[in-house]
XYZ file of N, CA, C and O in Angstrom:
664
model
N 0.840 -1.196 0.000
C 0.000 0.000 0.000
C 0.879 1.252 0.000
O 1.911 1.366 0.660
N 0.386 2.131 -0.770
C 1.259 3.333 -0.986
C 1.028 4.125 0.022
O -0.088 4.602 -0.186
N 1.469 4.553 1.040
C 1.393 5.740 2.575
C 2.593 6.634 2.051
O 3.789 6.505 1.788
N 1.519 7.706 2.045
C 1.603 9.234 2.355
C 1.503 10.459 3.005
O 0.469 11.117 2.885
N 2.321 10.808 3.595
C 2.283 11.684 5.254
C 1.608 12.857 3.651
O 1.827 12.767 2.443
N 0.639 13.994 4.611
C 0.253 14.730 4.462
C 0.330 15.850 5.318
O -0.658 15.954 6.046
N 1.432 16.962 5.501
C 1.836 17.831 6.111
C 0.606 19.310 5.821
O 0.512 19.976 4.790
N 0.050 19.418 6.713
C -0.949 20.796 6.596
C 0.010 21.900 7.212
O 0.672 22.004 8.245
N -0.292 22.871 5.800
C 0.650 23.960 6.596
C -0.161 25.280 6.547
O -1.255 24.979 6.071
N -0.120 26.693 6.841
C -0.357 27.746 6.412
C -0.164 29.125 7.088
O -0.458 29.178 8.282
N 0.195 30.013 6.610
C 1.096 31.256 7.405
C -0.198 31.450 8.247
O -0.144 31.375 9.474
N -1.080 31.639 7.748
C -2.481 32.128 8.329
C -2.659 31.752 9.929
O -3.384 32.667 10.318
N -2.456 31.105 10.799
C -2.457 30.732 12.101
C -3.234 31.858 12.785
O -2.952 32.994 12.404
N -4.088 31.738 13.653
C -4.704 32.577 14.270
C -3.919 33.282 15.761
O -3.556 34.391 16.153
N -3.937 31.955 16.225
C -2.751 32.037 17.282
C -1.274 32.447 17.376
O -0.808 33.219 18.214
N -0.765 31.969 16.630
C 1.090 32.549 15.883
C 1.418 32.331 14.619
O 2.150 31.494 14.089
N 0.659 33.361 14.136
C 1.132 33.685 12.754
C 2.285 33.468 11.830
O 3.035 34.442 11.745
N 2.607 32.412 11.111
C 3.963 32.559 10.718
C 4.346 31.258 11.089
O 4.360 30.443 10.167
N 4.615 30.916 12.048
C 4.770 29.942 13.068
C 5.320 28.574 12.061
O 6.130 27.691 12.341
N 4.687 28.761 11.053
C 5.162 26.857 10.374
C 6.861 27.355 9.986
O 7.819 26.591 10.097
N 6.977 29.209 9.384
C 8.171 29.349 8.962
C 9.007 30.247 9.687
O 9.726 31.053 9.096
N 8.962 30.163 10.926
C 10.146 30.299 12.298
C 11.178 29.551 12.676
O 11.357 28.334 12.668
N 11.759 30.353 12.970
C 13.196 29.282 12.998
C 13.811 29.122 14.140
O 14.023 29.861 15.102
N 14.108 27.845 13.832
C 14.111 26.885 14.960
C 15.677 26.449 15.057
O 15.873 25.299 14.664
N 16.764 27.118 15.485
C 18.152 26.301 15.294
C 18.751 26.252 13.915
O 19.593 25.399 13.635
N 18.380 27.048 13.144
C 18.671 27.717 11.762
C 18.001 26.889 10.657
O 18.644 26.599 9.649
N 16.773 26.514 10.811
C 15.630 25.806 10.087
C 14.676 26.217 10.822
O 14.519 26.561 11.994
N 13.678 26.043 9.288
C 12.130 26.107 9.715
C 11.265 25.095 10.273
O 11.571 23.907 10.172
N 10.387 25.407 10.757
C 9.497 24.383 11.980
C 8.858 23.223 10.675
O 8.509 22.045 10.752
N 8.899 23.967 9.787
C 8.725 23.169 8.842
C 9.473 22.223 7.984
O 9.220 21.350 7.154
N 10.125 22.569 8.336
C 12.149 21.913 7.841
C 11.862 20.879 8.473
O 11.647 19.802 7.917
N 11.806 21.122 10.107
C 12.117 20.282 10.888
C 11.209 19.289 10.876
O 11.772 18.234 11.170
N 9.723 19.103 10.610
C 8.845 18.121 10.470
C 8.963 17.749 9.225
O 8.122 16.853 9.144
N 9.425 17.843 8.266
C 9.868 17.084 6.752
C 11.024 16.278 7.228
O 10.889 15.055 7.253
N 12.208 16.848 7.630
C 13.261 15.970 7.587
C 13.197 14.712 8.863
O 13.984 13.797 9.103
N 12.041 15.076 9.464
C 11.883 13.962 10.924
C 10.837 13.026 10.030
O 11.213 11.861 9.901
N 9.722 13.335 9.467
C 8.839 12.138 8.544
C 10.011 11.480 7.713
O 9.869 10.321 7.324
N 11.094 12.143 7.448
C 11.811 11.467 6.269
C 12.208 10.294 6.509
O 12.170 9.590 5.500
N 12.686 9.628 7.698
C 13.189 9.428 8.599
C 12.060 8.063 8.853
O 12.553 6.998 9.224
N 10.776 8.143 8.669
C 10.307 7.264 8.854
C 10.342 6.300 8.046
O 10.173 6.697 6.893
N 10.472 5.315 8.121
C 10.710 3.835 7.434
C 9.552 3.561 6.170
O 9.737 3.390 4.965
N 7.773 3.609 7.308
C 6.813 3.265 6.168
C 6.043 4.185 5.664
O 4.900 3.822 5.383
N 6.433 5.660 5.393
C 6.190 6.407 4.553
C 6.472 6.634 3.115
O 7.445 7.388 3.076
N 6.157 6.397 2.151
C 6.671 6.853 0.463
C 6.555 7.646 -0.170
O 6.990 7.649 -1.321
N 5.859 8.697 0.423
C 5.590 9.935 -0.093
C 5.380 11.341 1.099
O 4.473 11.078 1.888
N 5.867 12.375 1.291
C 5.768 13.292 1.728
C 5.273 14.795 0.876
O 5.985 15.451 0.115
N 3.916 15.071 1.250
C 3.418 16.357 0.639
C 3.186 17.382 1.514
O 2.710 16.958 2.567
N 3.351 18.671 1.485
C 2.568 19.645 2.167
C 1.831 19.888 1.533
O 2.042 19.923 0.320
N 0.534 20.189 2.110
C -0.859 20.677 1.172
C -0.912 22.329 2.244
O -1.108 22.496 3.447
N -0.669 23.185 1.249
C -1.128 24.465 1.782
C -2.116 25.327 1.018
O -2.405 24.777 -0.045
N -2.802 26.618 1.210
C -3.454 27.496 0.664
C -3.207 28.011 -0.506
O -2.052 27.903 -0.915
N -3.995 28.554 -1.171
C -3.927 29.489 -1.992
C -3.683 30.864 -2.467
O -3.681 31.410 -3.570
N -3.474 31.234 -1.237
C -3.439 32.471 -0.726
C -1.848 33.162 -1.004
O -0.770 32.570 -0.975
N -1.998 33.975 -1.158
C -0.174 34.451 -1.781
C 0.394 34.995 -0.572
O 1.432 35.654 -0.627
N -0.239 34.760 0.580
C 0.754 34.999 2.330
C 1.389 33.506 2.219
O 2.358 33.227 2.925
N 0.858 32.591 1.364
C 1.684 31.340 1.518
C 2.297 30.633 0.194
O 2.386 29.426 -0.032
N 2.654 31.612 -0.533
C 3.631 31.946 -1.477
C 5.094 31.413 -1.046
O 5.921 30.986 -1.851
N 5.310 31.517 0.554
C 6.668 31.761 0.922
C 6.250 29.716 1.581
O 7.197 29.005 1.917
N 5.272 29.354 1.609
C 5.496 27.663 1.661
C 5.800 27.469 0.848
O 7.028 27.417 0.922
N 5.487 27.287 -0.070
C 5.818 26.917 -1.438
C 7.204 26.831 -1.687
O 7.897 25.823 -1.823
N 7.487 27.927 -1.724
C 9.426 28.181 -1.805
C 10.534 27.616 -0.821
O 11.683 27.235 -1.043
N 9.698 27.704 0.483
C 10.389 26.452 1.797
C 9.650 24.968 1.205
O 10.253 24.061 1.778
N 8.943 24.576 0.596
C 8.660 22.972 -0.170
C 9.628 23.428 -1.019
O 10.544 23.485 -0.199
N 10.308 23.941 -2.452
C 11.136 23.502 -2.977
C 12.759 23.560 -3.069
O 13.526 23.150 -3.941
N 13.020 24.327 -1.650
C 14.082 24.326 -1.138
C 14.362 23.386 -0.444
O 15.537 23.247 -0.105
N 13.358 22.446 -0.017
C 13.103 21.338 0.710
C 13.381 20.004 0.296
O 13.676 18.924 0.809
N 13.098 20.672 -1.240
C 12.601 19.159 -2.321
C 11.391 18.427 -1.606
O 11.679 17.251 -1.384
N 10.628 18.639 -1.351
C 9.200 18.180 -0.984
C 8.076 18.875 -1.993
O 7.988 20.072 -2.267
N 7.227 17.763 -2.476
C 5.890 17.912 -2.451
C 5.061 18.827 -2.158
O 4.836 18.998 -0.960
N 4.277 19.788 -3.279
C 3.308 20.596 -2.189
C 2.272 21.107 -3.221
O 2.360 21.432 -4.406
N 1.362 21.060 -2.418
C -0.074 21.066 -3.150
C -0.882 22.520 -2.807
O -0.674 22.910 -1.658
N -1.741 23.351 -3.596
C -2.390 23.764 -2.796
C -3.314 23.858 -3.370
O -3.429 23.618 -4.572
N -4.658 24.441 -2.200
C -5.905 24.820 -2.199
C -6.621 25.402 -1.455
O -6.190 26.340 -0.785
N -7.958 24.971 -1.385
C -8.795 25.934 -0.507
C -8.152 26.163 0.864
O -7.704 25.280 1.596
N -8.175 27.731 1.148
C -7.651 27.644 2.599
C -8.888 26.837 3.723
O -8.625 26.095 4.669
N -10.487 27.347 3.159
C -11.303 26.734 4.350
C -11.567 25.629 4.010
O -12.092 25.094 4.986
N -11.495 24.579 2.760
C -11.950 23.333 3.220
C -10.487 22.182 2.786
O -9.954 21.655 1.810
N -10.369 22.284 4.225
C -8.977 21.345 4.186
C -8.921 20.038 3.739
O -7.874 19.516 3.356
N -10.449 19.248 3.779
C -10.570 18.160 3.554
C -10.399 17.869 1.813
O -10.086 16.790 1.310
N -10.663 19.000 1.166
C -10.455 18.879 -0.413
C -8.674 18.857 -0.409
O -7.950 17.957 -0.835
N -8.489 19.460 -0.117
C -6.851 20.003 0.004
C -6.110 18.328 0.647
O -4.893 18.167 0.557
N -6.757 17.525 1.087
C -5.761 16.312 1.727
C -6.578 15.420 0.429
O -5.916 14.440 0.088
N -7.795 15.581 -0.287
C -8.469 14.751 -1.034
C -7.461 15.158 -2.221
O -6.562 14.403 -2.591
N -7.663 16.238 -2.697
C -6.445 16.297 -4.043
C -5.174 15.850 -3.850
O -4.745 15.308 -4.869
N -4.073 15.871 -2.557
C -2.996 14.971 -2.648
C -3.632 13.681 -2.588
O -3.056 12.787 -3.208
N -4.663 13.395 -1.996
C -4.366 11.776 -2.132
C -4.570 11.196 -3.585
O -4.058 10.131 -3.930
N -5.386 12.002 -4.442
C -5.398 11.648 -5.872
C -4.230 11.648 -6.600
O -3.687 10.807 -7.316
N -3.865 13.156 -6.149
C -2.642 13.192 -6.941
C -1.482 12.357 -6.671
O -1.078 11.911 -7.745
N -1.045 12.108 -6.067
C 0.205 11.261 -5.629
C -0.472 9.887 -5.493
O 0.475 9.126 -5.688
N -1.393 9.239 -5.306
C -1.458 7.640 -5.044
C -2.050 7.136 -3.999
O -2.585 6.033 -4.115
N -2.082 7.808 -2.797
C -1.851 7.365 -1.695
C -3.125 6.503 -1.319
O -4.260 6.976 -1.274
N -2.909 5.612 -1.140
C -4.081 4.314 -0.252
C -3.684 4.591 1.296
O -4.574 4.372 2.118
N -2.986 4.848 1.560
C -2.931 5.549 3.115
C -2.731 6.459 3.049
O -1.988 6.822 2.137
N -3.278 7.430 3.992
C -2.918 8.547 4.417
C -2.445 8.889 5.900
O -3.110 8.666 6.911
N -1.070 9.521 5.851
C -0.931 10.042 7.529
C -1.020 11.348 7.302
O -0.553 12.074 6.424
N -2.039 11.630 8.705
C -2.041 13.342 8.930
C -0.714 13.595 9.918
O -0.338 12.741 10.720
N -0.127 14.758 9.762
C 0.423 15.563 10.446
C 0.572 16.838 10.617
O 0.789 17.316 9.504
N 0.572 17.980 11.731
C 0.703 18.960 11.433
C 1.761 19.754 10.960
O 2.688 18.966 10.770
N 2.128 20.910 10.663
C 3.391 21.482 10.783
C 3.696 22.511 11.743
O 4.628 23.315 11.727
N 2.835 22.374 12.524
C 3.837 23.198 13.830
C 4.172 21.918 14.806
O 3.635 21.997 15.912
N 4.907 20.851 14.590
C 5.308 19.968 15.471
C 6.669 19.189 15.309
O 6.765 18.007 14.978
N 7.495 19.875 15.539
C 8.496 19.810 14.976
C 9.411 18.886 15.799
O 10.634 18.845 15.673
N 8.788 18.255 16.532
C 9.701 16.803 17.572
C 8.950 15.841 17.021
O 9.189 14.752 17.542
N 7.932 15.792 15.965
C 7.391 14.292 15.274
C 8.453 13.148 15.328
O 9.579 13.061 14.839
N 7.695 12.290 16.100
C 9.065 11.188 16.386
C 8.870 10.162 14.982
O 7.712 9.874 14.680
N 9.647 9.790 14.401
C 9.699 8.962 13.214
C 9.021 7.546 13.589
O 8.068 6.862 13.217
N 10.022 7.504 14.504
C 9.771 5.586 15.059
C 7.918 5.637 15.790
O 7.032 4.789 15.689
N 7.912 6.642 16.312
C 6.492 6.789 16.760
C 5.256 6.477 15.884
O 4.391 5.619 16.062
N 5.445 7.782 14.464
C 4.613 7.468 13.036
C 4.711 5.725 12.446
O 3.880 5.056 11.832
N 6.128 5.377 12.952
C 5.975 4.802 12.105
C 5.106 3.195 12.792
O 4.505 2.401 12.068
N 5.253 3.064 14.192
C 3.980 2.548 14.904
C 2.827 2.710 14.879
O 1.990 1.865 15.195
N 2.626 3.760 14.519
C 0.694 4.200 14.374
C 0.449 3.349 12.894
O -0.290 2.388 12.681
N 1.212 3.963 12.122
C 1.245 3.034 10.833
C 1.311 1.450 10.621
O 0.816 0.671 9.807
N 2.060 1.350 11.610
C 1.931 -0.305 11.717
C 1.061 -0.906 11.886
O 0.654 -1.942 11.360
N 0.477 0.091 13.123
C -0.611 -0.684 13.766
C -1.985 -0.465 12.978
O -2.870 -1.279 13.244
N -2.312 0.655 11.925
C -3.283 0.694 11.538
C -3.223 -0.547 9.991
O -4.178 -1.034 9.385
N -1.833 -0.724 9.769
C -1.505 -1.622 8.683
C -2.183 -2.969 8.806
O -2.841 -3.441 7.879
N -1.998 -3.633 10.064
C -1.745 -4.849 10.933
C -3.144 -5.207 10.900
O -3.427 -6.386 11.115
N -4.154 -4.290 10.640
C -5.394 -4.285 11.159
C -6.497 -3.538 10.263
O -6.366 -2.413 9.783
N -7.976 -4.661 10.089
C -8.897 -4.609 9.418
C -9.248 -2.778 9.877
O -10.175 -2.609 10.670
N -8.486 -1.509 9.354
C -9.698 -0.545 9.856
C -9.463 0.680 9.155
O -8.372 0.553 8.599
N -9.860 1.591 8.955
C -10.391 2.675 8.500
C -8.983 4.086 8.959
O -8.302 4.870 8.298
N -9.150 3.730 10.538
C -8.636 4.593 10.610
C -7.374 3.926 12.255
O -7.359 2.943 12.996
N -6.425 5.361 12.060
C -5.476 4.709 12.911
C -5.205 6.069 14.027
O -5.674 7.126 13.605
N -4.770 6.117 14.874
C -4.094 7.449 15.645
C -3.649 7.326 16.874
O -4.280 6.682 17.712
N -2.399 7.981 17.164
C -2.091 7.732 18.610
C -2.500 9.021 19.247
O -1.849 9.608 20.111
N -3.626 9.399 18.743
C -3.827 10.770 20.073
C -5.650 9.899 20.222
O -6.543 10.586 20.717
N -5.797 9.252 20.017
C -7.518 9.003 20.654
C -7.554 9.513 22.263
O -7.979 10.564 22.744
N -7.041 8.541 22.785
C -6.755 8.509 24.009
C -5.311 8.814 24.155
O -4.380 8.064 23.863
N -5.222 10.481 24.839
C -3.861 10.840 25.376
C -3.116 10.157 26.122
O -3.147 10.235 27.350
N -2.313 9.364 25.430
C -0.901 9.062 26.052
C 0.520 9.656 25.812
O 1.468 9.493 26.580
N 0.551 10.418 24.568
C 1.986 11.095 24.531
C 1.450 13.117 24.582
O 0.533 13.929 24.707
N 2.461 12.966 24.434
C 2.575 14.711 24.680
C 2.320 15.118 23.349
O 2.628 14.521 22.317
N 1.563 16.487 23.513
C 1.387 16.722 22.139
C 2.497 17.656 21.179
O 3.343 18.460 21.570
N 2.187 17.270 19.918
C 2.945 17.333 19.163
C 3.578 16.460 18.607
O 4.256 16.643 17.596
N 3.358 14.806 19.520
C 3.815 13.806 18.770
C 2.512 12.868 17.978
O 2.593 11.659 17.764
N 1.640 13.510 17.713
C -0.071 12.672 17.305
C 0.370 12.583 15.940
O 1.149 13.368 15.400
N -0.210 11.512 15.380
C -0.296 11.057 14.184
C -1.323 10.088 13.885
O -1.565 9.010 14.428
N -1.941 10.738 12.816
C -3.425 9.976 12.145
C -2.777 8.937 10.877
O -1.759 9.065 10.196
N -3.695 8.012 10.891
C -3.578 7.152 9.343
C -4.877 6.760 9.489
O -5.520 6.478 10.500
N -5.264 6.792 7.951
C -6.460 6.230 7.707
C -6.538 5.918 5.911
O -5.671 6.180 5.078
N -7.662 5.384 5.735
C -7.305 5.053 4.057
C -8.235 5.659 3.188
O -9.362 5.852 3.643
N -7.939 6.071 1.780
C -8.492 6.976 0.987
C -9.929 6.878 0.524
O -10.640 7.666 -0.099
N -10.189 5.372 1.143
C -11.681 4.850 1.032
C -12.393 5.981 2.382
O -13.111 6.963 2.197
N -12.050 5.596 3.298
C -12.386 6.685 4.413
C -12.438 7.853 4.238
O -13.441 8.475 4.587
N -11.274 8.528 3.595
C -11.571 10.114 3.023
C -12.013 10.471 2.216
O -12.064 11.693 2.078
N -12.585 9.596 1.223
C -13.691 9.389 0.112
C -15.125 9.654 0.908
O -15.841 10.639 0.725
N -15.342 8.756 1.667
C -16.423 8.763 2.700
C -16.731 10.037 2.990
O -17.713 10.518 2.425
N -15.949 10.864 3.943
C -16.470 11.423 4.549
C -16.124 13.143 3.731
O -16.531 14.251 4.081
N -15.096 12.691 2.387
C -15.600 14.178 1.941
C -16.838 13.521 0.916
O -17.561 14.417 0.481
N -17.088 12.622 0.611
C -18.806 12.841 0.072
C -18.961 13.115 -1.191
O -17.842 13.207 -1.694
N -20.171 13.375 -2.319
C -19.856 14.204 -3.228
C -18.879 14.170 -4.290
O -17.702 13.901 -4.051
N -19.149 14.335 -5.032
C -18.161 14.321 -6.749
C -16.878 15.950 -6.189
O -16.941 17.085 -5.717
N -16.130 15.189 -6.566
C -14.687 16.237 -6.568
C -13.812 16.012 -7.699
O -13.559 14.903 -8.169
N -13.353 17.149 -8.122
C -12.608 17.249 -9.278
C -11.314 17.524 -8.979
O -11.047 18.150 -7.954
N -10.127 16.994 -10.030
C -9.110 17.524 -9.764
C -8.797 18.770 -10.633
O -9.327 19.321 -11.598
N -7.553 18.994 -9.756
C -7.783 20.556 -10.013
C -6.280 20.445 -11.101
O -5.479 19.518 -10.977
N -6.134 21.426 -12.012
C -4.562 21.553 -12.902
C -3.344 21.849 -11.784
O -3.490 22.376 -10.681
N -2.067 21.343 -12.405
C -0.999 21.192 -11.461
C 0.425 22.227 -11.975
O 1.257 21.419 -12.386
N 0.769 23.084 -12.051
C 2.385 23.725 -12.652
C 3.541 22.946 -12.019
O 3.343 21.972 -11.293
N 4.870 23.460 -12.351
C 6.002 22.471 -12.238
C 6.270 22.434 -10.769
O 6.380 21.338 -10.219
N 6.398 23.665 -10.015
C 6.767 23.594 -8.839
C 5.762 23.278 -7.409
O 5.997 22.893 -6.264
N 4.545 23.669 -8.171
C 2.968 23.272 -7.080
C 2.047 22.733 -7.379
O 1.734 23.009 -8.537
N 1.129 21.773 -6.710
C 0.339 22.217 -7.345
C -0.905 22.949 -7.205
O -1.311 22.874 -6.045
N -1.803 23.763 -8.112
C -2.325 24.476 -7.873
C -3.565 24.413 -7.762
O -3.925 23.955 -8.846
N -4.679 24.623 -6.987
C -5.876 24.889 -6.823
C -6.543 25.713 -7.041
O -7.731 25.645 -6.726
C-alpha cells in the first residue's frame, strides 16, 4: 500500500502567525517536520498541502528548497486540500500531520502506521486517548475513508512544475 504523510501547513495561524516558517536552530518548523517524517521507514511519499493564498507563497518556496511535495488549495476546506494529494500522488494511506510539530518522532509514526496496517480498519491514531505529549499525534487512515467522509463528486484541479495548484 502506498502511505503518504500529508503535512498541513499555512502562514495564516490565528494564534502565531507565521509559526510553520520560524526558525528553529537555523531551520524552519517546517524543515524540521519534513526531515523527521523522512526518517520514517513506512512512509513513500511526503506532501505539504497548503493554501492558496499568496501569504503562503513563501510555503511553497520552503517545499522547494526542501525538495518536498506541495499542493495547494482551498484555505477553508482542508478536507479537499488532503483529497487532491491523495489523488494526486497515489496514496491508499494517508498520515495526517501537522506542521507546527516539529519533535514528530519517526519511530512513533511509524507505529501508528503499523498498527493501523496490521489491522482490518479505517482509521489509525495515537492521540484518541492521550498518552503522549502533544505534538507527537499522528493519524492514518485510508483513501476509502476520506472518500467517505468528503462525500460528493470532486474534481481535480490543474498542477504547474513547482505546485500544485488549486
Amino acid at each position: 500500500m502506498r502511505v503518504t504523510a500529508i503535512i498541513q501547513a499555512r502562514m495564516g495561524s490565528t494564534r502565531l502567525p507565521g509559526k510553520v516558517l520560524m526558525g528553529l536552530h537555523r531551520e524552519s518548523v517546517l524543515a524540521r517536520v519534513v526531515q523527521r517524517l523522512r526518517r520514517a521507514r513506512l512512509i513513500d511519499c511526503i506532501v505539504v498541502a497548503t493554501t492558496n493564498r499568496p501569504s503562503d507563497d513563501v510555503i511553497v518556496r520552503e517545499c522547494n528548497s526542501l525538495q518536498v511535495a506541495c499542493l495547494r488549495g482551498s484555505e477553508t476546506d482542508v478536507l479537499d486540500r488532503y483529497w487532491q494529494v491523495a489523488h494526486w500522488f497515489g496514496a491508499e494511506v494517508i498520515v495526517r500531520v501537522t506542521s507546527d510539530c516539529p519533535l514528530i518522532d519517526a519511530e512513533l509514526t511509524d507505529q501508528t502506521i503499523q498498527a493501523f496496517l496490521s489491522q482490518p480498519a479505517d482509521y489509525a491514531s495515537n492521540a484518541l486517548e492521550r498518552t503522549y505529549p502533544r505534538g507527537l499525534d499522528t493519524e492514518a487512515f485510508t483513501i476509502a475513508a476520506l472518500e467517505s467522509v468528503a462525500g460528493g463528486t470532486r474534481t481535480l484541479r490543474t498542477r504547474t512544475r513547482d505546485a500544485i495548484h488549486l
